[in-house]
Short mmCIF file of C-alpha atoms in Angstrom, two decimals:
data_model
loop_
_atom_site.label_atom_id
_atom_site.label_comp_id
_atom_site.label_asym_id
_atom_site.label_seq_id
_atom_site.Cartn_x
_atom_site.Cartn_y
_atom_site.Cartn_z
CA MET A 574 145.00 180.97 55.38
CA ALA A 575 143.09 178.86 57.82
CA THR A 576 144.20 175.31 58.47
CA ARG A 577 141.81 172.75 57.30
CA VAL A 578 140.75 170.26 59.88
CA ARG A 579 140.80 166.60 58.75
CA ARG A 580 137.90 164.76 60.09
CA PRO A 581 137.79 161.00 60.49
CA GLN A 582 136.04 159.34 57.54
CA PRO A 583 133.02 157.13 58.30
CA THR A 584 133.86 153.47 58.03
CA HIS A 585 131.76 150.32 57.53
CA GLU A 586 134.48 148.03 58.77
CA VAL A 587 133.24 145.51 61.35
CA ILE A 588 135.30 145.86 64.44
CA ASN A 589 135.03 143.51 67.39
CA GLN A 590 131.64 142.34 66.28
CA PRO A 591 131.05 138.59 66.46
CA PRO A 592 129.86 136.87 63.24
CA SER A 593 126.34 135.52 63.05
CA LEU A 594 125.94 131.94 64.34
CA GLU A 595 124.25 130.61 61.22
CA GLY A 596 125.11 127.95 58.71
CA TYR A 597 126.34 125.61 61.44
CA ASN A 598 124.89 122.27 62.37
CA PRO A 599 123.32 122.57 65.89
CA PHE A 600 123.42 118.72 66.21
CA ASP A 601 127.05 118.31 65.60
CA ALA A 602 127.79 121.25 67.94
CA ASP A 603 125.87 119.64 70.86
CA PRO A 604 127.63 116.58 72.32
CA ALA A 605 124.98 116.16 75.04
CA LEU A 606 122.16 115.79 72.55
CA ARG A 607 124.07 113.35 70.52
CA GLU A 608 125.05 111.28 73.53
CA ALA A 609 121.49 111.17 74.91
CA LEU A 610 120.13 110.15 71.47
CA GLU A 611 122.54 107.10 71.46
CA ARG A 612 121.97 106.30 75.14
CA HIS A 613 118.23 106.00 74.80
CA GLY A 614 118.10 103.81 71.76
CA GLY A 615 118.12 106.38 68.93
CA GLY A 616 121.48 105.68 67.46
CA TRP A 617 120.02 104.36 64.32
CA GLY A 618 118.64 107.93 63.71
CA ILE A 619 121.91 109.90 64.12
CA ASP A 620 122.34 110.49 60.28
CA ARG A 621 118.64 111.54 60.09
CA VAL A 622 118.93 113.96 63.04
CA ARG A 623 122.23 115.38 61.76
CA ASP A 624 120.73 116.04 58.38
CA PHE A 625 117.75 117.79 59.96
CA GLY A 626 120.16 119.85 62.04
CA ALA A 627 122.01 120.91 58.92
CA VAL A 628 118.79 122.31 57.54
CA THR A 629 117.54 124.05 60.70
CA GLY A 630 120.89 125.72 61.24
CA SER A 631 121.20 126.93 57.64
CA ALA A 632 121.17 130.58 56.67
CA GLU A 633 118.14 129.72 54.45
CA ALA A 634 116.07 128.39 57.41
CA LEU A 635 117.07 131.28 59.77
CA GLU A 636 116.01 133.77 57.08
CA HIS A 637 112.58 131.98 56.80
CA SER A 638 112.14 132.33 60.53
CA ARG A 639 113.05 135.99 60.42
CA ARG A 640 110.67 136.65 57.66
CA ALA A 641 107.76 134.74 59.33
CA GLN A 642 108.35 136.61 62.52
CA ARG A 643 108.14 139.95 60.62
CA ASN A 644 105.06 139.05 58.65
CA VAL A 645 102.59 137.89 61.32
CA PRO A 646 99.50 135.94 60.37
CA VAL A 647 96.39 137.92 59.02
CA LEU A 648 92.79 136.93 59.57
CA HIS A 649 90.27 137.35 56.64
CA THR A 650 86.78 136.75 58.14
CA HIS A 651 84.87 137.67 54.87
CA ASP A 652 85.53 137.78 51.15
CA ARG A 653 84.80 140.73 48.88
CA TYR A 654 81.17 139.84 48.61
CA GLY A 655 80.51 139.60 52.33
CA HIS A 656 80.63 135.83 52.57
CA ARG A 657 82.24 134.31 55.65
CA ILE A 658 85.50 132.61 54.80
CA ASP A 659 87.53 132.53 58.13
CA ARG A 660 90.83 132.24 56.35
CA VAL A 661 94.22 132.83 57.97
CA GLU A 662 96.99 134.12 55.72
CA TYR A 663 100.44 132.93 56.70
CA ASP A 664 103.66 134.31 55.14
CA PRO A 665 105.18 131.82 52.63
CA SER A 666 108.06 131.41 55.03
CA MET A 667 105.84 129.98 57.65
CA HIS A 668 104.53 127.49 55.20
CA TRP A 669 108.13 126.68 54.43
CA MET A 670 108.88 125.76 58.05
CA LEU A 671 105.63 123.87 58.45
CA ARG A 672 106.40 121.87 55.32
CA LEU A 673 109.92 121.10 56.65
CA GLY A 674 108.41 119.68 59.80
CA VAL A 675 105.73 117.58 58.13
CA GLU A 676 107.86 116.20 55.36
CA ARG A 677 110.75 115.35 57.79
CA GLU A 678 108.17 113.54 60.06
CA VAL A 679 108.76 115.75 63.08
CA ASN A 680 105.04 115.24 63.73
CA SER A 681 104.68 111.56 62.92
CA LEU A 682 107.94 109.49 63.00
CA PRO A 683 107.19 107.12 65.82
CA TRP A 684 103.70 106.34 64.42
CA ARG A 685 105.26 105.50 61.03
CA ASP A 686 108.45 103.79 62.22
CA THR A 687 108.00 101.50 65.15
CA ARG A 688 111.64 100.76 65.80
CA PRO A 689 112.89 101.02 69.36
CA GLY A 690 114.05 104.61 69.97
CA ALA A 691 111.70 106.23 67.52
CA HIS A 692 110.29 108.64 70.13
CA VAL A 693 113.83 109.57 71.08
CA VAL A 694 114.90 110.24 67.49
CA ARG A 695 111.83 112.33 66.94
CA ALA A 696 112.41 114.17 70.19
CA ALA A 697 115.82 115.09 69.07
CA MET A 698 114.47 116.52 65.82
CA PHE A 699 111.85 118.48 67.75
CA HIS A 700 114.56 119.82 70.04
CA LEU A 701 116.47 121.10 66.92
CA PHE A 702 113.33 122.55 65.35
CA ASN A 703 112.62 124.65 68.36
CA GLN A 704 116.13 126.07 68.05
CA LEU A 705 115.07 127.46 64.71
CA ASP A 706 111.57 128.79 65.69
CA THR A 707 109.05 127.54 68.13
CA GLY A 708 106.09 128.82 66.05
CA PRO A 709 105.76 125.88 63.68
CA CYS A 710 106.62 123.39 66.39
CA CYS A 711 103.20 123.74 68.16
CA PRO A 712 101.26 122.29 65.13
CA MET A 713 103.88 119.49 65.00
CA ALA A 714 103.22 118.74 68.74
CA ILE A 715 99.50 118.66 68.32
CA ASN A 716 99.66 116.23 65.43
CA TYR A 717 102.07 114.06 67.27
CA ALA A 718 99.71 113.85 70.21
CA ALA A 719 96.58 113.48 68.08
CA VAL A 720 97.49 109.85 67.05
CA PRO A 721 97.37 108.25 70.51
CA THR A 722 94.45 110.37 71.36
CA MET A 723 92.54 109.16 68.34
CA ARG A 724 93.51 105.64 69.05
CA GLN A 725 91.23 105.60 72.00
CA ASP A 726 88.44 105.15 69.45
CA ALA A 727 89.20 102.59 66.78
CA GLY A 728 86.72 104.08 64.44
CA LEU A 729 88.15 107.60 64.60
CA ALA A 730 91.72 106.23 64.28
CA ALA A 731 90.84 104.28 61.16
CA LEU A 732 89.35 107.41 59.71
CA TRP A 733 92.17 109.91 60.52
CA GLU A 734 95.46 108.30 61.47
CA GLU A 735 96.78 107.82 57.92
CA ARG A 736 96.22 111.43 57.08
CA LEU A 737 97.50 112.74 60.32
CA THR A 738 100.84 110.94 59.74
CA LEU A 739 101.18 111.47 56.01
CA PRO A 740 104.63 113.11 55.31
CA ASP A 741 103.07 115.32 52.50
CA TYR A 742 102.36 118.92 53.45
CA ASP A 743 99.80 119.34 50.67
CA ARG A 744 97.78 116.30 51.63
CA PHE A 745 98.19 115.53 55.28
CA ALA A 746 95.51 116.38 57.87
CA GLN A 747 96.42 118.96 60.50
CA ALA A 748 94.97 118.26 63.96
CA GLY A 749 93.99 120.79 66.55
CA MET A 750 92.94 121.13 70.18
CA VAL A 751 90.43 123.76 71.38
CA MET A 752 89.97 123.55 75.06
CA THR A 753 90.38 126.87 76.99
CA GLU A 754 87.50 129.24 77.82
CA LYS A 755 87.89 132.75 79.13
CA GLN A 756 86.13 132.13 82.45
CA GLY A 757 87.95 128.93 83.25
CA GLY A 758 91.52 128.79 81.97
CA SER A 759 93.04 125.51 83.15
CA ASP A 760 90.00 124.65 85.04
CA LEU A 761 88.40 122.63 82.13
CA ARG A 762 85.41 121.76 84.35
CA ALA A 763 84.35 125.37 84.07
CA ASN A 764 83.74 125.19 80.40
CA THR A 765 80.29 126.40 79.32
CA THR A 766 80.14 125.17 75.69
CA VAL A 767 77.12 122.90 75.20
CA ALA A 768 76.76 119.82 73.29
CA GLU A 769 73.24 118.89 72.19
CA PRO A 770 72.46 115.28 70.98
CA VAL A 771 70.85 115.44 67.58
CA GLY A 772 70.29 111.72 67.01
CA ASP A 773 72.34 108.69 65.69
CA GLY A 774 75.09 109.38 68.19
CA ALA A 775 75.75 112.93 66.75
CA TYR A 776 75.99 116.21 68.56
CA GLU A 777 75.99 119.88 67.80
CA LEU A 778 78.29 122.24 69.82
CA THR A 779 77.60 125.89 70.80
CA GLY A 780 79.85 128.08 72.71
CA HIS A 781 82.93 130.34 72.81
CA LYS A 782 86.55 129.19 73.09
CA TRP A 783 89.13 131.71 74.17
CA PHE A 784 92.35 130.19 72.79
CA CYS A 785 92.69 128.11 69.66
CA THR A 786 96.14 127.63 68.19
CA HIS A 787 96.88 127.30 64.45
CA PRO A 788 93.16 127.37 63.43
CA VAL A 789 93.74 125.93 59.98
CA PHE A 790 93.28 122.33 61.14
CA ASP A 791 91.10 119.62 59.45
CA VAL A 792 90.02 117.89 62.60
CA PHE A 793 90.19 118.85 66.24
CA PHE A 794 89.52 117.87 69.86
CA THR A 795 87.43 119.98 72.06
CA LEU A 796 85.32 119.72 75.32
CA ALA A 797 81.74 120.65 75.88
CA HIS A 798 78.94 119.87 78.40
CA ALA A 799 76.82 116.96 77.13
CA PRO A 800 73.76 115.70 79.20
CA GLY A 801 76.09 113.45 81.01
CA GLY A 802 78.66 116.08 81.85
CA ILE A 803 82.04 117.34 80.42
CA THR A 804 82.70 115.25 77.26
CA CYS A 805 85.44 115.10 74.68
CA PHE A 806 84.38 115.59 71.05
CA VAL A 807 86.00 115.42 67.69
CA ALA A 808 84.88 117.98 64.95
CA GLU A 809 85.93 119.09 61.61
CA ARG A 810 86.51 122.27 59.82
CA PRO A 811 86.03 124.27 57.68
CA HIS A 812 82.30 124.49 58.63
CA PRO A 813 79.90 127.42 58.92
CA GLY A 814 79.47 126.55 62.56
CA PHE A 815 83.16 127.18 63.30
CA ARG A 816 83.88 130.93 63.21
CA LEU A 817 87.19 132.74 63.91
CA GLN A 818 86.53 135.92 65.80
CA ARG A 819 89.96 137.37 66.12
CA LEU A 820 93.66 136.46 66.28
CA LYS A 821 95.53 136.91 69.47
CA ASP A 822 98.28 139.53 69.87
CA LYS A 823 100.65 137.28 71.79
CA LEU A 824 103.86 137.82 73.69
CA GLY A 825 105.73 135.14 71.74
CA GLY A 826 105.11 132.65 68.96
CA ARG A 827 104.19 135.60 66.78
CA CYS A 828 104.46 133.72 63.46
CA LEU A 829 101.79 131.20 64.60
CA ALA A 830 98.15 132.24 64.50
CA SER A 831 96.12 131.77 67.70
CA SER A 832 92.54 132.79 67.82
CA GLU A 833 89.18 133.00 69.55
CA VAL A 834 86.47 130.91 68.10
CA GLU A 835 82.69 130.57 68.26
CA TYR A 836 80.77 127.29 67.67
CA ASP A 837 77.33 127.67 66.41
CA HIS A 838 75.60 124.28 66.12
CA LEU A 839 78.95 122.71 65.00
CA PRO A 840 78.49 118.95 64.14
CA ALA A 841 80.70 116.74 66.37
CA ARG A 842 81.30 113.14 67.23
CA ILE A 843 82.00 111.95 70.83
CA LEU A 844 85.42 110.52 71.81
CA GLY A 845 85.06 108.23 74.75
CA GLU A 846 82.08 108.57 77.05
CA GLU A 847 79.74 111.32 78.21
CA GLY A 848 80.97 112.84 81.41
CA ARG A 849 84.48 111.61 81.06
CA GLY A 850 85.91 114.25 78.77
CA THR A 851 88.99 115.19 80.78
CA ALA A 852 89.90 111.48 81.30
CA PHE A 853 89.93 111.01 77.50
CA MET A 854 91.57 114.34 76.80
CA ILE A 855 94.45 113.72 79.18
CA GLU A 856 96.09 111.40 76.57
CA GLN A 857 96.53 114.45 74.32
CA ILE A 858 97.86 116.53 77.15
CA VAL A 859 100.52 113.98 78.20
CA TRP A 860 102.14 114.01 74.81
CA THR A 861 101.87 117.79 74.30
CA ARG A 862 103.33 118.28 77.77
CA LEU A 863 106.35 116.21 76.72
CA ASP A 864 106.82 118.53 73.73
CA THR A 865 106.27 121.66 75.93
CA LEU A 866 109.22 120.44 78.05
CA ASN A 867 111.31 119.55 74.97
CA GLY A 868 110.55 122.83 73.24
CA VAL A 869 111.79 124.86 76.12
CA ALA A 870 114.87 122.71 76.40
CA GLY A 871 115.49 123.34 72.64
CA MET A 872 115.14 127.09 73.06
CA MET A 873 117.42 127.02 76.08
CA ARG A 874 120.04 125.36 73.99
CA ARG A 875 119.78 127.81 71.20
CA VAL A 876 120.32 130.85 73.42
CA VAL A 877 123.17 129.23 75.28
CA ALA A 878 124.90 128.52 71.99
CA GLU A 879 124.36 132.14 70.86
CA ALA A 880 125.87 133.36 74.21
CA VAL A 881 128.91 131.12 73.98
CA TRP A 882 129.57 132.07 70.35
CA HIS A 883 129.28 135.69 71.06
CA CYS A 884 131.58 135.62 73.99
CA ARG A 885 134.16 133.55 72.18
CA HIS A 886 134.44 136.22 69.49
CA ARG A 887 133.86 139.58 71.45
CA GLN A 888 136.91 141.26 72.99
CA ALA A 889 136.74 143.33 76.27
CA PHE A 890 139.52 144.49 78.61
CA GLY A 891 142.19 142.88 76.57
CA ALA A 892 140.76 139.39 76.21
CA ALA A 893 137.81 137.44 74.72
CA LEU A 894 134.80 137.65 76.88
CA ALA A 895 134.69 133.84 77.20
CA ASP A 896 138.14 134.02 78.78
CA GLN A 897 137.21 136.46 81.45
CA PRO A 898 136.56 134.59 84.82
CA ALA A 899 133.22 136.31 85.57
CA MET A 900 131.90 135.43 82.15
CA ARG A 901 133.26 131.88 82.26
CA ASN A 902 131.28 131.36 85.40
CA VAL A 903 128.03 132.63 83.70
CA LEU A 904 128.55 130.59 80.55
CA ALA A 905 129.38 127.39 82.49
CA ASP A 906 126.26 127.95 84.68
CA LEU A 907 124.05 128.46 81.67
CA ALA A 908 125.58 125.36 79.96
CA ILE A 909 124.99 122.96 82.79
CA GLU A 910 121.38 124.12 83.13
CA SER A 911 120.81 123.52 79.36
CA GLU A 912 122.44 120.16 79.39
CA ALA A 913 120.45 119.13 82.50
CA ALA A 914 117.21 120.02 80.64
CA THR A 915 118.35 118.03 77.53
CA ALA A 916 119.18 114.98 79.55
CA ALA A 917 115.89 114.90 81.31
CA THR A 918 113.94 115.44 78.11
CA LEU A 919 115.54 112.65 76.21
CA ARG A 920 115.26 110.29 79.19
CA LEU A 921 111.50 110.95 79.18
CA ALA A 922 111.24 110.35 75.43
CA GLY A 923 112.96 107.06 76.06
CA ALA A 924 110.41 106.17 78.64
CA PHE A 925 107.69 106.66 76.01
CA ASP A 926 109.57 104.33 73.79
CA ALA A 927 109.14 101.64 76.45
CA GLY A 928 105.38 101.37 75.66
CA ASP A 929 103.40 99.50 78.24
CA ASP A 930 106.37 98.49 80.50
CA PRO A 931 104.81 99.15 84.00
CA ALA A 932 107.92 100.61 85.63
CA GLU A 933 108.66 102.96 82.76
CA ALA A 934 104.98 103.98 82.49
CA ALA A 935 104.90 104.75 86.21
CA PHE A 936 108.14 106.75 85.93
CA ARG A 937 107.13 108.78 82.85
CA ARG A 938 103.70 109.81 84.20
CA PHE A 939 105.26 111.23 87.37
CA ALA A 940 108.55 112.56 85.98
CA LEU A 941 106.85 114.32 83.12
CA ALA A 942 104.93 116.66 85.43
CA VAL A 943 107.93 117.13 87.71
CA THR A 944 110.31 117.98 84.88
CA LYS A 945 107.90 119.99 82.76
CA TYR A 946 107.36 122.39 85.82
CA TRP A 947 111.08 122.83 86.44
CA VAL A 948 112.53 123.16 83.03
CA CYS A 949 109.89 125.54 81.98
CA LYS A 950 110.41 127.64 85.10
CA ARG A 951 114.16 127.83 84.31
CA GLY A 952 113.67 128.78 80.68
CA ALA A 953 112.88 132.43 81.17
CA PRO A 954 115.68 133.47 83.55
CA LEU A 955 118.14 131.45 81.48
CA ALA A 956 117.12 133.32 78.27
CA ALA A 957 117.41 136.64 80.14
CA GLU A 958 120.93 135.79 81.31
CA ALA A 959 122.03 134.56 77.87
CA LEU A 960 120.68 137.68 76.33
CA GLU A 961 122.67 139.80 78.79
CA CYS A 962 125.82 138.09 77.64
CA LEU A 963 125.39 139.84 74.37
CA GLY A 964 124.61 143.23 75.98
CA GLY A 965 123.03 145.65 73.66
CA ASN A 966 123.58 143.31 70.68
CA GLY A 967 121.21 140.84 72.26
CA TYR A 968 118.52 143.42 73.02
CA VAL A 969 117.77 144.39 69.41
CA GLU A 970 115.49 142.54 67.06
CA GLU A 971 118.11 141.83 64.49
CA ALA A 972 119.57 139.29 66.90
CA PRO A 973 117.54 136.14 67.72
CA MET A 974 117.68 136.66 71.47
CA ALA A 975 114.64 138.90 71.76
CA GLN A 976 112.61 136.46 69.85
CA PHE A 977 113.71 133.54 72.05
CA TYR A 978 113.31 135.58 75.26
CA ARG A 979 109.57 136.10 74.28
CA ASP A 980 109.02 132.63 72.97
CA ILE A 981 110.48 130.65 75.80
CA GLN A 982 107.81 131.94 78.21
CA ILE A 983 105.14 129.82 76.40
CA GLY A 984 106.38 126.71 78.34
CA THR A 985 105.16 128.23 81.63
CA VAL A 986 101.51 128.53 80.49
CA TRP A 987 101.06 125.86 77.74
CA GLU A 988 99.84 122.50 79.18
CA GLY A 989 99.58 123.83 82.70
CA ALA A 990 101.01 126.88 84.55
CA GLY A 991 103.31 126.41 87.50
CA ASN A 992 100.70 125.74 90.14
CA VAL A 993 98.60 123.50 87.95
CA VAL A 994 101.60 121.30 87.27
CA ALA A 995 102.93 121.30 90.84
CA LEU A 996 99.47 120.31 92.08
CA ASP A 997 99.38 117.53 89.41
CA VAL A 998 102.48 116.11 91.13
CA LEU A 999 100.84 116.21 94.52
CA ARG A 1000 97.72 114.56 93.13
CA ALA A 1001 99.80 111.88 91.54
CA MET A 1002 101.40 111.08 94.87
CA THR A 1003 98.09 109.86 96.27
CA LYS A 1004 96.18 108.71 93.23
CA GLU A 1005 98.96 106.98 91.32
CA PRO A 1006 101.16 105.73 94.27
CA GLU A 1007 103.45 103.72 91.95
CA GLY A 1008 104.75 106.99 90.40
CA LEU A 1009 106.91 108.45 93.20
CA PRO A 1010 108.71 105.13 94.06
CA ALA A 1011 109.48 104.72 90.31
CA PHE A 1012 110.84 108.21 90.17
CA LEU A 1013 113.02 107.73 93.25
CA ARG A 1014 114.41 104.46 91.92
CA GLU A 1015 115.58 106.25 88.79
CA CYS A 1016 117.20 108.98 90.91
CA GLU A 1017 118.84 106.36 93.18
CA LEU A 1018 120.72 104.89 90.34
CA ALA A 1019 123.37 107.59 91.02
CA SER A 1020 123.55 107.03 94.74
CA GLY A 1021 127.06 107.05 96.12
CA ALA A 1022 128.36 109.06 93.10
CA ASP A 1023 128.53 112.37 94.95
CA PRO A 1024 127.92 113.14 98.76
CA ARG A 1025 126.00 116.34 97.80
CA PHE A 1026 123.62 114.28 95.72
CA ASP A 1027 123.09 111.73 98.46
CA ALA A 1028 122.45 114.41 100.97
CA HIS A 1029 119.87 116.05 98.55
CA LEU A 1030 118.10 112.69 97.96
CA ASP A 1031 117.81 112.15 101.70
CA HIS A 1032 116.34 115.66 102.01
CA VAL A 1033 113.83 114.85 99.24
CA ARG A 1034 112.68 111.63 100.97
CA ASP A 1035 112.29 113.53 104.25
CA ALA A 1036 110.34 116.28 102.69
CA VAL A 1037 107.97 113.96 100.91
CA THR A 1038 107.41 112.06 104.12
CA ALA A 1039 106.70 115.34 105.96
CA LEU A 1040 104.14 116.47 103.44
CA GLY A 1041 101.23 115.21 105.54
CA GLU A 1042 102.38 117.31 108.45
CA ASP A 1043 101.89 120.63 106.66
CA GLU A 1044 99.64 122.26 104.19
CA PRO A 1045 100.80 120.29 100.93
CA GLN A 1046 99.78 122.88 98.53
CA TRP A 1047 101.83 125.55 100.35
CA ARG A 1048 105.02 123.48 99.77
CA ALA A 1049 104.16 121.95 96.40
CA ARG A 1050 106.57 124.08 94.32
CA ALA A 1051 109.46 123.46 96.68
CA ILE A 1052 108.83 119.78 96.65
CA VAL A 1053 108.65 119.58 92.87
CA GLU A 1054 111.80 121.73 92.43
CA ASP A 1055 113.74 119.36 94.79
CA LEU A 1056 112.44 116.31 92.82
CA ALA A 1057 113.36 117.81 89.44
CA VAL A 1058 116.82 118.74 90.45
CA ALA A 1059 117.39 115.26 91.98
CA LEU A 1060 116.53 113.62 88.69
CA GLN A 1061 118.73 116.06 86.66
CA ALA A 1062 121.60 115.46 88.95
CA SER A 1063 121.23 111.77 88.84
CA LEU A 1064 121.27 111.80 85.07
CA LEU A 1065 124.33 114.08 84.82
CA LEU A 1066 126.29 111.96 87.39
CA ARG A 1067 125.55 108.85 85.41
CA HIS A 1068 126.05 110.14 81.88
CA ALA A 1069 127.73 113.53 81.65
CA PRO A 1070 131.43 114.33 81.90
CA SER A 1071 132.64 114.73 85.45
CA ALA A 1072 133.17 118.51 85.05
CA VAL A 1073 129.41 118.97 84.14
CA ALA A 1074 128.04 116.76 86.93
CA ASP A 1075 130.37 118.17 89.53
CA ALA A 1076 129.39 121.81 88.62
CA PHE A 1077 125.75 120.89 88.66
CA CYS A 1078 125.96 119.41 92.04
CA ALA A 1079 127.94 122.26 93.41
CA GLY A 1080 125.71 124.96 91.93
CA ARG A 1081 122.33 123.26 92.46
CA LEU A 1082 122.78 121.00 95.48
CA GLY A 1083 125.59 122.67 97.29
CA GLY A 1084 123.82 125.92 98.33
CA GLY A 1085 124.86 127.87 95.29
CA GLY A 1086 123.79 131.42 94.48
CA ARG A 1087 120.40 132.46 93.25
CA ALA A 1088 121.51 134.02 89.89
CA PHE A 1089 123.27 132.38 87.08
CA GLY A 1090 127.04 132.90 87.26
CA THR A 1091 127.39 132.03 90.94
CA LEU A 1092 129.13 128.68 90.68
CA PRO A 1093 131.51 128.16 93.53
CA PRO A 1094 135.33 127.96 92.94
CA GLY A 1095 136.75 124.82 91.83
CA VAL A 1096 134.52 123.86 89.01
CA ASP A 1097 136.07 123.10 85.62
CA ALA A 1098 134.43 126.01 83.74
CA ASP A 1099 136.79 125.75 80.76
CA ALA A 1100 135.84 122.12 80.01
CA ILE A 1101 132.13 123.00 80.42
CA VAL A 1102 132.12 125.97 78.13
CA GLU A 1103 134.24 124.08 75.53
CA ARG A 1104 131.66 121.22 75.53
CA ALA A 1105 128.71 123.61 75.42
CA LEU A 1106 129.52 124.53 71.82
CA ALA A 1107 131.69 122.06 69.98
CA LEU A 1108 132.74 124.42 67.14
#
């Protein structure tokens, strides 16, 4: 009689697989964010931010994000009878996230609560919201920026501000911005949309816009050629003269509708003066650039948390991954990059809280371009390295890493690609001469704290002085990188634990390696990784 072979029975037991990082509070787990919030005058909002973090980190919120990512927006151009309707259908989970942002005042807090530190409190909430999903954050950013943009015209502000800031998702007014054209991109002067005066100060717009985000707004800003040149206009929708042509098939931000639109004699009202459209539109761009920086910093924080959590719970070669020296180097390197981005972001939000203070105004105008360039450049390689920490588990769509790997790239193109922003910095050095000195004064507050930092700051001063000797545009990116790292190092030396500041100086100012995970010997990786996720 033949011997029966006993085969292993299939098992569904989970072996050596880290649990999901959901249901935790990302605010309580992030000492760097909490300390920056207090440092820049937002201590009064700690309970508010903590409560918001509990929601954004909840299993319910994460499921809404997953569902909205799976069920992407659908454009319905016509109804069953052939009538034009131009309606975007969002999944209910997308509406859940948008409602969360509006009703928690992520788009409006500083305009409704004028206490010092309100922009910092709001920045902390926006930072957490991007750790859930960056899709709904873009409409929050546009509404946030719309208020100071509208305030350039008292009549328009009186008409719209109350609705733009109303914390009621069913009754508030969503703002939009529709600038880019296919032939011009960032060169707004290349716009071909035409504005025709029709009497009594009114205009009609005709043209094509290549990129229009979240096209379900009530009011929006746009640029067009008036008789006096490029001019900023405010228009409303729905209107038969505003037609959605198609939705974009984007790399990231898939739960958020972006479209191409046509204007056909669309009624509009001028904002500012004919021929000075970009000068008036720059107000919107300043605020949305702050949120681009902040959004990337928030996404960086999420993927670092995921990487640390996974490595603490995954065993390999007889120990947890987080206890292996090579992995500790990687995690510590990712953590200091994320903390530096958070520190710079909250410092800039604090500068916006300073209002018309001349020194802070000069600092924020210059530092915003510098920091937006560098943090957004660092986002994609950081996300790639964090995904690699999870190995194959990070490469599948069930994990959040693939989504954030795609989404984080938006920072490099929204509100100015790398060259555009780097050239903005060069332009500011000559046209706004108070900016660079204000920036350097902020950096110099850490002088004497670390010899590597002092040497780097000397190098920055020499490089800026030598700009006139070379082709400035050729060296623009290198100069901006050096400036950004100087600011981050200064902030960490003054405010972060010594382990974090020392590692940053060693890895960013001391001739470190080109990839993450190349910190030199001697840094306190254990302390850094422990701080990176306080769970």
